Amino acid sequence: MGEDSDEMLDLVAQAWQVIETIRPKYSCRTCDKIIQAPAPVKAIARGKLSYAALAHIMMAKWGYHLPFYRQAQMMAAKGVDIERSTLARSAGYAAALLDPIYTRIREIGRTRTKIHTDDTRLPDPGARQRQDTQGRALGLRRRRPQLGFAGAADCLVSRHHGPRWRER
């Protein structure tokens, strides 16, 4: 007779959780030493945020333009008490973790024979004392028209903020 199928979009609430790692210590009677498993690798040394939490904070800030104070308010509504200065400092550490990827994308982009750019002017908040009050964003993208986009190596995006063309 068959069956009918129906789909419905549902929202599952975002949940913040604390992940506790317990590493027991053992003493060796033979060699009189204390033995313990190594600590798991953290995104930030002695930090309290996981890789997923850092990715969420970075995406909310630069992907969805959500300021840190608003993120802190939203997290407080879910029961997480965190200072916006902690979010900002963590974003700085995350940016340092991503720097090798950013550098490699720029290196690959500079080897291309053809680069498509978007010469968008951006305000430079740090330029109040200088004459240059506008910066520029540089997007790198390579496309093979005969093949379309063949993969990640063929589509790179890099944004650089510098007041002059020669700084790119």
Coordinates of C-alpha atoms in Angstrom, one line a residue:
M1 CA 0.0 0.0 0.0
G2 CA 3.0 2.3 0.6
E3 CA 3.5 5.1 3.0
D4 CA 3.4 8.9 3.2
S5 CA 6.4 10.9 4.3
D6 CA 6.4 14.3 5.8
E7 CA 9.4 16.4 6.9
M8 CA 9.4 19.3 9.4
L9 CA 12.2 21.6 10.3
D10 CA 12.9 21.8 14.0
L11 CA 15.2 23.8 16.1
V12 CA 17.3 22.0 18.7
A13 CA 18.5 24.5 21.3
Q14 CA 22.2 25.2 21.4
A15 CA 23.7 23.8 24.7
W16 CA 26.9 24.8 26.3
Q17 CA 28.5 22.0 28.4
V18 CA 31.6 21.6 30.5
I19 CA 33.8 18.7 29.5
E20 CA 35.8 17.4 32.5
T21 CA 38.8 15.3 31.9
I22 CA 40.0 13.2 34.9
R23 CA 43.5 11.8 34.7
P24 CA 44.2 9.5 37.6
K25 CA 47.7 9.3 39.0
Y26 CA 49.3 5.9 39.8
S27 CA 52.4 5.2 41.8
C28 CA 54.8 2.6 40.7
R29 CA 56.1 0.5 43.6
T30 CA 58.9 -0.9 41.5
C31 CA 60.5 2.4 40.3
D32 CA 59.0 4.8 43.0
K33 CA 57.6 7.2 40.4
I34 CA 54.2 8.7 39.9
I35 CA 52.6 7.9 36.5
Q36 CA 49.8 9.9 34.8
A37 CA 48.5 10.0 31.3
P38 CA 49.4 13.2 29.4
A39 CA 46.8 16.0 29.3
P40 CA 44.7 16.2 26.2
V41 CA 45.8 18.9 23.7
K42 CA 43.9 22.2 24.1
A43 CA 43.3 24.9 21.6
I44 CA 44.7 27.4 24.0
A45 CA 47.3 26.3 26.6
R46 CA 45.6 26.4 30.1
G47 CA 42.5 27.7 28.3
K48 CA 38.9 26.8 29.1
L49 CA 37.5 26.9 25.6
S50 CA 37.4 24.0 23.2
Y51 CA 38.1 24.1 19.5
A52 CA 34.4 24.1 18.8
A53 CA 33.7 27.0 21.2
L54 CA 36.5 29.0 19.6
A55 CA 35.2 28.4 16.1
H56 CA 31.7 29.4 17.3
I57 CA 33.0 32.7 18.8
M58 CA 35.1 33.5 15.7
M59 CA 32.2 32.8 13.3
A60 CA 29.8 34.8 15.4
K61 CA 32.2 37.7 15.5
W62 CA 33.4 37.9 11.9
G63 CA 30.9 35.8 10.1
Y64 CA 27.7 37.2 11.6
H65 CA 29.2 40.5 12.9
L66 CA 28.1 39.8 16.5
P67 CA 30.1 41.9 19.0
F68 CA 31.7 40.2 22.0
Y69 CA 29.4 41.9 24.5
R70 CA 26.4 40.5 22.7
Q71 CA 27.9 37.1 22.6
A72 CA 28.6 37.3 26.3
Q73 CA 25.0 38.3 26.9
M74 CA 23.7 35.4 24.8
M75 CA 25.9 33.0 26.7
A76 CA 24.8 34.4 30.0
A77 CA 21.2 33.7 29.0
K78 CA 22.2 30.1 28.6
G79 CA 23.9 30.0 32.0
V80 CA 27.5 30.6 30.9
D81 CA 29.2 33.5 32.8
I82 CA 32.0 34.7 30.6
E83 CA 33.6 38.2 30.2
R84 CA 33.8 39.8 26.8
S85 CA 37.5 40.4 27.5
T86 CA 37.9 36.6 27.7
L87 CA 36.1 36.3 24.4
A88 CA 38.3 38.9 22.8
R89 CA 41.6 37.4 24.2
S90 CA 40.5 34.0 23.0
A91 CA 39.7 35.3 19.5
G92 CA 43.3 36.7 19.4
Y93 CA 44.7 33.3 20.3
A94 CA 42.5 31.7 17.7
A95 CA 43.7 34.2 15.1
A96 CA 47.2 33.2 15.9
L97 CA 46.3 29.5 15.4
L98 CA 44.8 30.4 12.0
D99 CA 47.8 32.5 10.9
P100 CA 49.7 29.7 9.1
I101 CA 46.6 28.9 7.1
Y102 CA 46.2 32.6 6.1
T103 CA 49.8 32.8 5.2
R104 CA 49.7 29.7 3.0
I105 CA 46.6 31.0 1.2
R106 CA 48.4 34.3 0.4
E107 CA 51.5 32.4 -0.8
I108 CA 49.4 30.2 -3.1
G109 CA 47.5 33.3 -4.3
R110 CA 50.7 35.1 -5.2
T111 CA 51.8 32.2 -7.4
R112 CA 48.7 32.5 -9.6
T113 CA 49.0 34.0 -13.0
K114 CA 45.5 35.6 -12.8
I115 CA 43.9 36.9 -9.6
H116 CA 40.4 38.3 -9.4
T117 CA 40.2 41.0 -6.8
D118 CA 37.5 43.1 -5.1
D119 CA 38.9 46.5 -4.4
T120 CA 36.5 47.4 -1.6
R121 CA 37.4 50.4 0.6
L122 CA 37.1 49.9 4.3
P123 CA 37.3 52.4 7.1
D124 CA 40.5 52.1 9.1
P125 CA 39.7 52.8 12.8
G126 CA 43.3 52.9 13.7
A127 CA 44.1 55.7 11.2
R128 CA 42.8 58.6 13.2
Q129 CA 46.2 60.1 13.5
R130 CA 47.2 59.6 9.9
Q131 CA 46.0 60.8 6.5
D132 CA 45.1 57.3 5.3
T133 CA 41.6 56.8 6.8
Q134 CA 40.6 54.0 4.4
G135 CA 42.0 50.5 3.9
R136 CA 41.3 48.0 1.2
A137 CA 40.1 44.4 1.2
L138 CA 41.8 42.0 -1.1
G139 CA 40.1 38.8 -2.2
L140 CA 42.1 36.1 -4.0
R141 CA 40.2 33.7 -6.2
R142 CA 41.4 31.6 -9.0
R143 CA 39.0 30.0 -11.4
R144 CA 39.6 27.7 -14.3
P145 CA 36.8 28.6 -16.7
Q146 CA 37.2 25.4 -18.7
L147 CA 36.7 23.2 -15.7
G148 CA 34.7 25.4 -13.3
F149 CA 35.7 25.2 -9.7
A150 CA 37.7 22.0 -9.4
G151 CA 38.3 22.0 -5.7
A152 CA 39.5 24.0 -2.7
A153 CA 42.9 24.7 -4.3
D154 CA 41.1 26.5 -7.1
C155 CA 39.0 28.8 -4.9
L156 CA 41.0 30.7 -2.3
V157 CA 39.7 33.8 -0.4
S158 CA 42.0 36.1 1.4
R159 CA 41.3 39.5 2.9
H160 CA 44.1 41.9 3.6
H161 CA 43.7 45.3 5.2
G162 CA 46.3 47.8 4.0
P163 CA 46.0 51.5 3.1
R164 CA 48.0 51.2 -0.2
W165 CA 48.2 48.8 -3.1
R166 CA 51.9 48.3 -2.7
E167 CA 51.3 46.8 0.8
R168 CA 49.5 43.9 -0.7

